[in-house]
Coordinates of C-alpha atoms in Angstrom, one line a residue:
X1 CA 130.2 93.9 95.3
X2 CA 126.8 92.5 95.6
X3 CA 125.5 91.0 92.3
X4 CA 121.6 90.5 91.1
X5 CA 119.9 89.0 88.5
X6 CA 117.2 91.2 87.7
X7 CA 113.4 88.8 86.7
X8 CA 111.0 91.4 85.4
X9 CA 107.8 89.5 84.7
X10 CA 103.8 89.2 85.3
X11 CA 105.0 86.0 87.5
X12 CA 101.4 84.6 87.8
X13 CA 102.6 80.9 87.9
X14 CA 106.5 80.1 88.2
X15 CA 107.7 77.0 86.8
X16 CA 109.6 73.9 87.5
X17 CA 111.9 74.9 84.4
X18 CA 112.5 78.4 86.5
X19 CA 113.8 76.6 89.2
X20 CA 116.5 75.1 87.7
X21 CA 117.7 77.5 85.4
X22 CA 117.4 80.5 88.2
X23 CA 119.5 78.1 90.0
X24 CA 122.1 78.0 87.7
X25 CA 121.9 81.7 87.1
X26 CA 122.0 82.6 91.0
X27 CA 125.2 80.4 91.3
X28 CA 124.1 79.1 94.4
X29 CA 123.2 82.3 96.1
X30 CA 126.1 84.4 95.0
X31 CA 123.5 86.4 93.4
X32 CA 120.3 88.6 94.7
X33 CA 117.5 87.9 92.2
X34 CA 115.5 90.6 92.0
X35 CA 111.7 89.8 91.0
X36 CA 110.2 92.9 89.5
X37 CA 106.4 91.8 89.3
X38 CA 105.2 94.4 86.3
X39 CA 101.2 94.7 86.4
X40 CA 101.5 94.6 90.4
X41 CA 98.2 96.9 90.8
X42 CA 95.7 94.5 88.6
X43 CA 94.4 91.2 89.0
X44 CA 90.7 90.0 88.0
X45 CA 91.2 90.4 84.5
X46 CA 92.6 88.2 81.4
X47 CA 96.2 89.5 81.4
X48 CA 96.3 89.8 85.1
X49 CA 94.1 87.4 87.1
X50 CA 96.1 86.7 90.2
X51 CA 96.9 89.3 92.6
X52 CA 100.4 91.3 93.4
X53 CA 100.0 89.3 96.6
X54 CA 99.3 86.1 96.1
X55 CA 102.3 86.5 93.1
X56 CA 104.6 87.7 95.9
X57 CA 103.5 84.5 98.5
X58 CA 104.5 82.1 96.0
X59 CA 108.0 84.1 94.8
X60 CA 108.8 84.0 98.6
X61 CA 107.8 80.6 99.2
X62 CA 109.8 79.3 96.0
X63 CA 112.6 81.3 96.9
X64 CA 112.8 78.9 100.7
X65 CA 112.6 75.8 98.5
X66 CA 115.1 76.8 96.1
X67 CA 117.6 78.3 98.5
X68 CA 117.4 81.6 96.5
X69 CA 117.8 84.9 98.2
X70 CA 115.4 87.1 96.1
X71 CA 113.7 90.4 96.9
X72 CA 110.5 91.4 95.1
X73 CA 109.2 94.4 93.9
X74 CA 105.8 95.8 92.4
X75 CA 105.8 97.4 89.8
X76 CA 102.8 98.8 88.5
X77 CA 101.0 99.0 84.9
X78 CA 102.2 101.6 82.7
X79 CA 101.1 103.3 79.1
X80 CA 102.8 101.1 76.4
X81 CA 106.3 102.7 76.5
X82 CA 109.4 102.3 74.8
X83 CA 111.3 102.7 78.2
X84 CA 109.9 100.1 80.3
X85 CA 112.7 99.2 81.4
X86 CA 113.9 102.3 82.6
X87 CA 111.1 102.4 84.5
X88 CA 110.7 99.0 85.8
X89 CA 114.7 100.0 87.4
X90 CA 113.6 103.4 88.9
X91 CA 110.6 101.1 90.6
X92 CA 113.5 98.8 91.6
X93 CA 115.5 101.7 93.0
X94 CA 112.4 103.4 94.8
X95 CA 111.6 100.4 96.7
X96 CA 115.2 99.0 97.3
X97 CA 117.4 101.4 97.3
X98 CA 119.4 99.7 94.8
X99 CA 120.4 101.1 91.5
X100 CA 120.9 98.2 89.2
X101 CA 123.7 98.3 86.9
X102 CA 125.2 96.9 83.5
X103 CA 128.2 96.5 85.8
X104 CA 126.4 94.2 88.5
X105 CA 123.1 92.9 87.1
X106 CA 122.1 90.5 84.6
X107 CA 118.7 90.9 83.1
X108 CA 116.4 87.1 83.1
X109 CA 114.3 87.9 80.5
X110 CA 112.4 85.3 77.7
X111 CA 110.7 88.2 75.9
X112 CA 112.6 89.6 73.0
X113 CA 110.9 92.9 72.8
X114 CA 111.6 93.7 76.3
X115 CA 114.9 91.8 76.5
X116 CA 116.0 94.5 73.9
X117 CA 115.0 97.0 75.6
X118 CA 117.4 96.3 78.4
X119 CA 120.3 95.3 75.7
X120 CA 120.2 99.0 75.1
X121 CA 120.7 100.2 78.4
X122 CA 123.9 98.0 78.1
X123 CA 122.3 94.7 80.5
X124 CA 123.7 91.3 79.8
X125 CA 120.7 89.0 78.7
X126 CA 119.9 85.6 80.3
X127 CA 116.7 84.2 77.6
X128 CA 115.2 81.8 80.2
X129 CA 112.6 79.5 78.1
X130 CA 114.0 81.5 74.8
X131 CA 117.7 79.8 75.3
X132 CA 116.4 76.3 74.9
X133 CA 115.0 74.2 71.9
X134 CA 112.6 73.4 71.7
X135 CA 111.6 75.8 74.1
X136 CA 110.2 74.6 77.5
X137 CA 106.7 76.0 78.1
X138 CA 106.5 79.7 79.3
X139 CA 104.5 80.2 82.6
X140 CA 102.0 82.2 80.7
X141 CA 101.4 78.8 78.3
X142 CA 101.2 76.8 81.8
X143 CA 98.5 79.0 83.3
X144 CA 96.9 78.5 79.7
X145 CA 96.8 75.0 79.9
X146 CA 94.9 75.4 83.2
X147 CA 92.1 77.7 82.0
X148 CA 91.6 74.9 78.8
X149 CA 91.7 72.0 81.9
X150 CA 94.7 70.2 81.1
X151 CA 95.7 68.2 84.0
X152 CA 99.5 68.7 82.5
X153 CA 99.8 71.7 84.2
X154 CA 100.4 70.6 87.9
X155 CA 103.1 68.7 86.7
X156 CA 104.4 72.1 85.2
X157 CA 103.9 74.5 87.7
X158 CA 106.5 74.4 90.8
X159 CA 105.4 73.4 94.1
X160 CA 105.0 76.9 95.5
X161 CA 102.7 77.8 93.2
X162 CA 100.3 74.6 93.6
X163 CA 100.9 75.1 97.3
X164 CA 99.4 79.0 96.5
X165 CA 96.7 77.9 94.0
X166 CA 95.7 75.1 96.2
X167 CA 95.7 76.7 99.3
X168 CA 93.7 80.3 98.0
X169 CA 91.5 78.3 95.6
X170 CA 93.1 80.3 92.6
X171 CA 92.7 77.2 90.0
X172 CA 88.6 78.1 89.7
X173 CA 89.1 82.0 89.7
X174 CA 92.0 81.9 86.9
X175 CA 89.9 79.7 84.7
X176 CA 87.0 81.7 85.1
X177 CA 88.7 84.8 84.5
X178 CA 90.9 83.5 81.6
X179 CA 87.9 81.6 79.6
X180 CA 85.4 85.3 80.3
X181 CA 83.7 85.7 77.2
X182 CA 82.4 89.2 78.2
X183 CA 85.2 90.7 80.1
X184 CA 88.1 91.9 77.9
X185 CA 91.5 91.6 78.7
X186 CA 92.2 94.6 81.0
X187 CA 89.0 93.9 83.0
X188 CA 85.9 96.1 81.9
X189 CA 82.8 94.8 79.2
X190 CA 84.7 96.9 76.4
X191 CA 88.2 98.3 75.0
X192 CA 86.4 101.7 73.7
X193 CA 84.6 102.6 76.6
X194 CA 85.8 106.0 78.7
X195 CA 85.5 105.0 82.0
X196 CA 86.3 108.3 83.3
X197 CA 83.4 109.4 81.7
X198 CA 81.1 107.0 83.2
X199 CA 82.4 107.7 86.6
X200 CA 81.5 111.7 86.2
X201 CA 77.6 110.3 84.8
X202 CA 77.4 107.7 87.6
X203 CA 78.5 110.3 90.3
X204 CA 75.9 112.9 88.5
X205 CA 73.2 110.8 88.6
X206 CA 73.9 109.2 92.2
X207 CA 71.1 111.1 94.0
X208 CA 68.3 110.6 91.7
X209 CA 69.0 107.0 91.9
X210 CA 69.2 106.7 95.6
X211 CA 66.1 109.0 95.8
X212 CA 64.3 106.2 93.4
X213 CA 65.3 103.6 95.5
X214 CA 65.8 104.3 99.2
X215 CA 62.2 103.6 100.9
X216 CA 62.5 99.9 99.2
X217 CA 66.2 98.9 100.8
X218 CA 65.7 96.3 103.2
X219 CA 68.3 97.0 106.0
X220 CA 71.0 94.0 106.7
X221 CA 73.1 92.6 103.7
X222 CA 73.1 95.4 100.8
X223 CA 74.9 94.8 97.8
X224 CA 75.1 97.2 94.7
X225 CA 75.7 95.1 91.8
X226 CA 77.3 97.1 89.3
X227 CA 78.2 99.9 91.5
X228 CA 80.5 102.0 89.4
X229 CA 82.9 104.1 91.4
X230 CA 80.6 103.6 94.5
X231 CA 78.3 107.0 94.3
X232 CA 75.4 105.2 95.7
X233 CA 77.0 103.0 98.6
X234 CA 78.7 106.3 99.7
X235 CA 74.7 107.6 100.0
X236 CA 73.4 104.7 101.7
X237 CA 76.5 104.8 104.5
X238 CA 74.9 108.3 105.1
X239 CA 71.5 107.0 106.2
X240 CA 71.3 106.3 110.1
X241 CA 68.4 103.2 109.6
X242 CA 71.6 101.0 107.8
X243 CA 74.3 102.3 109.9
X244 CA 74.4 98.3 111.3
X245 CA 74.2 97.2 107.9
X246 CA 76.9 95.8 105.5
X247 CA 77.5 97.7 102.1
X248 CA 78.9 95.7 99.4
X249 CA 79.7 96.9 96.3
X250 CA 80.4 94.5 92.8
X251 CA 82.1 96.0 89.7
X252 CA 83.6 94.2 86.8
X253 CA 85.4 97.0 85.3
X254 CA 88.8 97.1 87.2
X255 CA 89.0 100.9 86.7
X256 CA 86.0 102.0 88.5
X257 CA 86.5 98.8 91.2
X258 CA 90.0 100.4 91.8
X259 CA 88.7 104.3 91.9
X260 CA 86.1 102.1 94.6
X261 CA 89.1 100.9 96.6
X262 CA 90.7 104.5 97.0
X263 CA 87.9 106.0 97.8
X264 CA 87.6 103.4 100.9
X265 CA 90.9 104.3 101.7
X266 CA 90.5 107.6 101.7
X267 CA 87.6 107.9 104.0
X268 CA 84.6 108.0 101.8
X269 CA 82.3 105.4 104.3
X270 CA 82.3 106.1 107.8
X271 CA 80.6 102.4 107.7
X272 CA 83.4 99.9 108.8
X273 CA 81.4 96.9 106.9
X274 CA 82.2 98.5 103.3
X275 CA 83.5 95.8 101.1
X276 CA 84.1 95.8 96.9
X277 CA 84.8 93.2 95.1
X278 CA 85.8 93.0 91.4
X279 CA 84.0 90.1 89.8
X280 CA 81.6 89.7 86.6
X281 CA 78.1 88.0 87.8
X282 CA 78.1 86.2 84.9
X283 CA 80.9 84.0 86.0
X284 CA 78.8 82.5 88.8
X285 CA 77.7 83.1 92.4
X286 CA 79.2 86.0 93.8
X287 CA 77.6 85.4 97.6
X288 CA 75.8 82.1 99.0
X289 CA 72.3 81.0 99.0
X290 CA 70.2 83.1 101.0
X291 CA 72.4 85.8 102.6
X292 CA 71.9 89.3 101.0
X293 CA 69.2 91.2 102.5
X294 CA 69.2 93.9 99.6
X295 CA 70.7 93.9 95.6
X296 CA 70.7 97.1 93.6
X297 CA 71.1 97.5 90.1
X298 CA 71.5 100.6 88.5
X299 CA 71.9 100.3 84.4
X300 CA 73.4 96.8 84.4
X301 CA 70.6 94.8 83.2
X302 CA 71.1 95.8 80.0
X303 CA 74.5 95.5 79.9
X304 CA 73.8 91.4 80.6
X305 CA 71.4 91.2 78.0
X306 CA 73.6 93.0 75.7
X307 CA 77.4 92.0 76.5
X308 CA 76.0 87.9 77.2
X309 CA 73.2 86.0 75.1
X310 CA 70.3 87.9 75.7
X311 CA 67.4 86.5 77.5
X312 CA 69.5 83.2 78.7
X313 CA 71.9 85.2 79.7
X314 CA 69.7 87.7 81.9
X315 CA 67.5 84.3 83.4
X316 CA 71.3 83.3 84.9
X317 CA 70.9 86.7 86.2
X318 CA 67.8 87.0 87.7
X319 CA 68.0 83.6 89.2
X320 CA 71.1 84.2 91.1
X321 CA 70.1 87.1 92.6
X322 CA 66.7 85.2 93.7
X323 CA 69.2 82.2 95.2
X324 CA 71.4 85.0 97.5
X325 CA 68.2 86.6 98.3
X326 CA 67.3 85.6 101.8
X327 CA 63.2 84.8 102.2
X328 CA 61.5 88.2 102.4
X329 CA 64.2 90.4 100.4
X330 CA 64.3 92.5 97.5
X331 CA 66.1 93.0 94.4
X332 CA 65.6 96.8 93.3
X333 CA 66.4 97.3 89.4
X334 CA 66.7 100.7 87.6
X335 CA 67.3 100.7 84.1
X336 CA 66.4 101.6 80.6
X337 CA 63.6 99.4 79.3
X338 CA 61.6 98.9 76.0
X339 CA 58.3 100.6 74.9
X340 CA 55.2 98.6 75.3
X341 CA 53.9 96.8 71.9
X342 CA 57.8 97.4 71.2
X343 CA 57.2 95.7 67.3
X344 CA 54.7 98.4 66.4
X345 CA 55.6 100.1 63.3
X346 CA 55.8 104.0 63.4
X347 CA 57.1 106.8 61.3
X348 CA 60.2 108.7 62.6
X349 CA 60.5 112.3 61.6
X350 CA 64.6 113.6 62.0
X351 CA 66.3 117.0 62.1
X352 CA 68.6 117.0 59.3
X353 CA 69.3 114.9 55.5
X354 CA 70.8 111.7 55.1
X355 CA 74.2 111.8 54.0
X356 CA 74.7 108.7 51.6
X357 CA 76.9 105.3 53.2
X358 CA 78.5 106.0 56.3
X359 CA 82.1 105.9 56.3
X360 CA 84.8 103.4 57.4
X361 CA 85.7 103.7 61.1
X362 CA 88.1 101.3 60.6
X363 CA 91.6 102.9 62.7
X364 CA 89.6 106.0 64.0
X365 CA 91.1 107.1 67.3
X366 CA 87.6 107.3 70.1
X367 CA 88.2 111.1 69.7
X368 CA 88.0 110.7 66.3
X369 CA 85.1 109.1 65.5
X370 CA 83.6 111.4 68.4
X371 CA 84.2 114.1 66.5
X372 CA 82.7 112.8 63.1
X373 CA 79.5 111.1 64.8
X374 CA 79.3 114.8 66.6
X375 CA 78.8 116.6 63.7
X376 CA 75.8 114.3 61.9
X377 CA 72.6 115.8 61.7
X378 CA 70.2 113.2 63.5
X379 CA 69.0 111.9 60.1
X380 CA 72.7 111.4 58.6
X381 CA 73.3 110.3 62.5
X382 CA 70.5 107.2 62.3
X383 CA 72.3 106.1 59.4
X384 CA 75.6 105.9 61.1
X385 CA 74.0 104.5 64.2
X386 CA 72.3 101.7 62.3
X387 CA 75.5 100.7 60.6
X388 CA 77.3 100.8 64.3
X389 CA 74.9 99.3 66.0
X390 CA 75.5 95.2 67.1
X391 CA 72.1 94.8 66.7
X392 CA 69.6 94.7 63.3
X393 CA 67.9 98.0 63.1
X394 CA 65.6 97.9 59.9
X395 CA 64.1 100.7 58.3
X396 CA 62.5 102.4 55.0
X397 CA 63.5 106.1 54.1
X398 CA 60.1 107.3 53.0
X399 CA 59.6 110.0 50.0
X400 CA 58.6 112.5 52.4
X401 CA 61.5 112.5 54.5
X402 CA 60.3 110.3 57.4
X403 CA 61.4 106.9 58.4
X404 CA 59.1 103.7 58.7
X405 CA 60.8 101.8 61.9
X406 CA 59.5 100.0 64.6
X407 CA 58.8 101.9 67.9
X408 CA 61.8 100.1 69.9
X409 CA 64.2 100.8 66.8
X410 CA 63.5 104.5 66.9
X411 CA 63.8 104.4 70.5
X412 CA 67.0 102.6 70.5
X413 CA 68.4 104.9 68.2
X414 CA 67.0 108.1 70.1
X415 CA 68.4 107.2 73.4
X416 CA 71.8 106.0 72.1
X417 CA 72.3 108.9 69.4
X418 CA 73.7 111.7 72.4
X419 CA 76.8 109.7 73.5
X420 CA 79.4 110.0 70.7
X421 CA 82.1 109.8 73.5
X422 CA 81.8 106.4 73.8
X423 CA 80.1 105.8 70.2
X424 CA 81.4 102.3 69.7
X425 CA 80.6 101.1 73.7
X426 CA 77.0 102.5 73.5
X427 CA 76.6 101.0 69.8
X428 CA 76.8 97.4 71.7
X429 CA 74.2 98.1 74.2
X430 CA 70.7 97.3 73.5
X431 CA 68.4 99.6 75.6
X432 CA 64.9 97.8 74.4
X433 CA 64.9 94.3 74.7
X434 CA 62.6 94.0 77.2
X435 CA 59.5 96.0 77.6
X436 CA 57.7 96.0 81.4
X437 CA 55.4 93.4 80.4
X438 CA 58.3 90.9 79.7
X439 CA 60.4 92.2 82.7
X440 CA 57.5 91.4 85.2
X441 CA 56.9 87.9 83.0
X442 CA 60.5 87.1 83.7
X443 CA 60.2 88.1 87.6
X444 CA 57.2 86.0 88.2
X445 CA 58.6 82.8 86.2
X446 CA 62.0 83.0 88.7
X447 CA 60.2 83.0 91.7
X448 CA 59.9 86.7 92.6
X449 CA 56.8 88.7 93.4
X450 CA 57.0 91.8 91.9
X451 CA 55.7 94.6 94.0
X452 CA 53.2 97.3 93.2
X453 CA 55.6 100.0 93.3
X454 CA 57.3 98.6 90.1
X455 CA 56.4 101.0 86.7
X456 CA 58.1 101.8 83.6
X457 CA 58.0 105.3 83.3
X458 CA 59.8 108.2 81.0
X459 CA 62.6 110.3 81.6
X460 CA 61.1 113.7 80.5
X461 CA 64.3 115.3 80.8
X462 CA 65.2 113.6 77.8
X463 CA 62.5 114.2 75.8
X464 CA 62.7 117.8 76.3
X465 CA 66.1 117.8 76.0
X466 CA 67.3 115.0 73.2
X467 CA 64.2 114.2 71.6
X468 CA 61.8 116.9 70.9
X469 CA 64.1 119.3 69.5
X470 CA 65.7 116.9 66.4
X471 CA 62.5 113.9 66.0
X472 CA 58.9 113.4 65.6
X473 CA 56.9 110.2 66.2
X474 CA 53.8 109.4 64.1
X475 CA 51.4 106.4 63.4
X476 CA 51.6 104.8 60.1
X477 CA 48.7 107.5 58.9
X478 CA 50.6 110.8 60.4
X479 CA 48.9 110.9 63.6
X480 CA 51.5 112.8 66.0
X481 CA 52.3 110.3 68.5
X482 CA 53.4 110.9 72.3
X483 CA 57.0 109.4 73.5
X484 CA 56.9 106.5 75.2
X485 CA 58.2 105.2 78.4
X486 CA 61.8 105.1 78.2
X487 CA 63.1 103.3 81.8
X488 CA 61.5 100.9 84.3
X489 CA 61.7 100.5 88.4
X490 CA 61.0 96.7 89.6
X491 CA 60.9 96.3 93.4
X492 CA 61.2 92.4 93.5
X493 CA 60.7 90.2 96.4
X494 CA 61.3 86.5 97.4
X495 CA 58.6 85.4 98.9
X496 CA 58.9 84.8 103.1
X497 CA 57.8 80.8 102.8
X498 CA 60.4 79.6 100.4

């Protein structure tokens, strides 16, 4: 009877210590270890940021050196489940063949929750790093003492991992991606954001924005920064002028970059040069020094300014984009934008009463506090938005019902007061930080020349549809005011002589 040792794991870095005791636990290759590599579909992100197959190259390559006979298996991510190990064995079975036993398999495990789990199902336990003490250090806890820069960590790892990490320059990208401080830990700018949500808005509004855009797209090298489940790209492959030209599409949340990769596969592009890549900007050059013909950005900006520190953070921005732009390019950016004379104090008349201190949200579910923000009046709903809201928004109840805010705080509040599916992820996002004035300011200081065809202008379908039907604007002495511009287009070029 064949006999296994079952290694369920993340397996991101193996060990010197793993060696040995696997070793020992194999007797000498009278038993099959079995690696089941759990989180086998992510990578990019802090709890996963080496792939399923660079994981796999180093299991097979430290399986040579050993003199292990090992098979490996993906498994991918689950919910948070109770019978994870029931279902990291059916994955086992599905891709072997092999149904692992109580009667032929003993379960390596140094995780107590999840050694228990296969304790119930009647598994003999090996604890690994939990059988010693002091305990050695866990792979995890190596890999950790890489992304801090401790040297200590070569001496750690096993060979076929520095041989991997070496070879595919993995040292830089898990430090990066370990030490993000914008990207959480399952890859996206938030926990409380519904990504399947923004996929449905992105894929609404991919027209319009393609519309907006297309007679400024500079044929060669065109990469959408941000690009969401790929809505846009999928347009641009349609257009016979760029049929020569490469579409590239960037997206740090790993759901929408993986919804980006299906749709590839399932025969979205009839380009051949469609590429994604899941990366955060922020982390550093994404492509070299002058070799994208086109960037598009679609609602991101704010997202930098917002999710980073503000202006420096958008400057990093804006001047890597000008380094990859070759002489003569263009960066095209859509997004929300400030009012001009943003500080300028106004009076803010709102459907409905306040409604006294808004409550705790402390342990609300998303659908929850969905639910509670969608039944505020938009007075009772300012309130809650300013106490939500990751950014100061001032204001003075007046006697006669009105507000006295500045003109980018009631905008802010206006634009973000529709979304109570994703209350908490909107309430972190600041829409007005810049007005046009500053955005061409910023352009112009980089390097850029910023073409006529940029404007800030205002998305009327929201003021007929969100704004004039709960709010009035007014000067400080009651004179009705008119809405002002709500999003701005900047066509930016590097000039051709530098």
């Amino acid at each position: 009877m064949e006999r296994f040792v079952l290694f369920p794991g993340r397996h991101h870095l193996l060990t010197r210590f793993q060696a040995g005791y696997l070793r020992g636990l194999a007797g000498e290759g009278r038993r099959t270890v079995v690696w089941a590599v759990t989180s086998a579909n992510h990578q990019n992100t802090k709890r996963n940021p080496v792939g399923y197959d660079r994981r796999q190259a180093a299991i097979e390559r430290f399986s040579v050196q050993e003199g292990l006979r090992s098979l490996v298996v993906p498994v991918f991510d689950t919910a948070h489940t109770d019978r994870f190990a029931e279902v990291t064995l059916k994955s086992v079975e599905s891709v072997l063949g092999q149904t692992l036993t109580p009667h032929d398999t003993v379960v390596a495990c140094s995780t107590p929750e999840v050694a228990a789990m296969y304790a119930e199902l009647g598994f003999e336990i090996a604890g690994v790093e939990a059988e010693h003490d002091p305990a050695p250090d866990r792979p995890w806890d190596v890999l950790l003492r890489l992304a801090a820069g401790d040297p200590a960590w070569r001496d750690l790892a096993h060979p076929a991992s520095l041989d991997v990490y070496d070879r595919y320059r993995l040292e830089e990208q898990v430090a990066q991606v370990v030490n993000d401080p914008v990207v959480g830990e399952e890859g996206g700018l938030t926990t409380t954001r519904d990504y399947r949500t923004y996929a449905e808005a992105f894929e609404a509004s991919a027209e319009r924005k393609w519309d907006l855009v297309r007679r400024h797209v500079r044929p060669g090298r065109i990469v959408d920064i941000g690009c969401g489940a790929g809505a846009v790209l999928a347009l641009a492959d349609r257009e016979p002028a760029l049929r020569e030209s490469d579409l590239i599409g960037v997206e740090v949340a790993r759901h929408l970059f993986e919804e980006c990769v299906h749709r590839k596969a399932q025969g979205w592009f009839t380009n051949p040069n469609v590429y994604f890549y899941c990366r955060n900007v922020l982390g550093g050059a994404v492509f070299p020094p002058r070799s994208v013909d086109t960037t598009l950005t679609f609602a991101l900006t704010h997202e930098i300014w917002s999710y980073g520190q503000r202006m420096d953070s958008l400057r990093r921005f804006a001047q890597a984009i000008y380094d990859h732009t070759v002489p003569g390019g263009v960066w095209i950016n859509s997004d929300v934008c400030g009012p001009d004379n943003r500080v300028r104090r106004v009076r803010l008349a709102l459907q409905g009463a306040a409604a006294g201190p808004p409550a705790d949200l402390t342990g609300l579910s998303r659908e929850e506090i969905s639910a509670l923000v969608e039944g505020l009046p938009a007075r009772a709903r300012l309130d809650r938005f300013a106490a939500d809201f990751h950014f100061p928004l001032p204001f003075d109840a007046l006697p006669d019902g009105t507000v006295d805010i500045a003109l980018s705080d009631a905008m802010e509040f206006l634009t973000h007061k529709d979304y109570p599916d994703n209350w908490l992820s909107e309430a972190h996002e600041q829409f007005c930080g810049l007005e046009f004035a500053d955005w061409k300011a910023l352009l112009t200081d980089i390097g850029f020349e910023v073409d006529d065809a940029s404007h800030a202008w205002r998305n009327d379908w929201i003021v007929e549809h969100r704004l004039d039907p709960v709010a009035r604007l007014s000067a400080e002495d009651g004179t009705p005011l008119p809405w002002p511009d709500t999003h701005v287009l900047l066509v930016a070029r590097r000039p051709l002589n530098t």
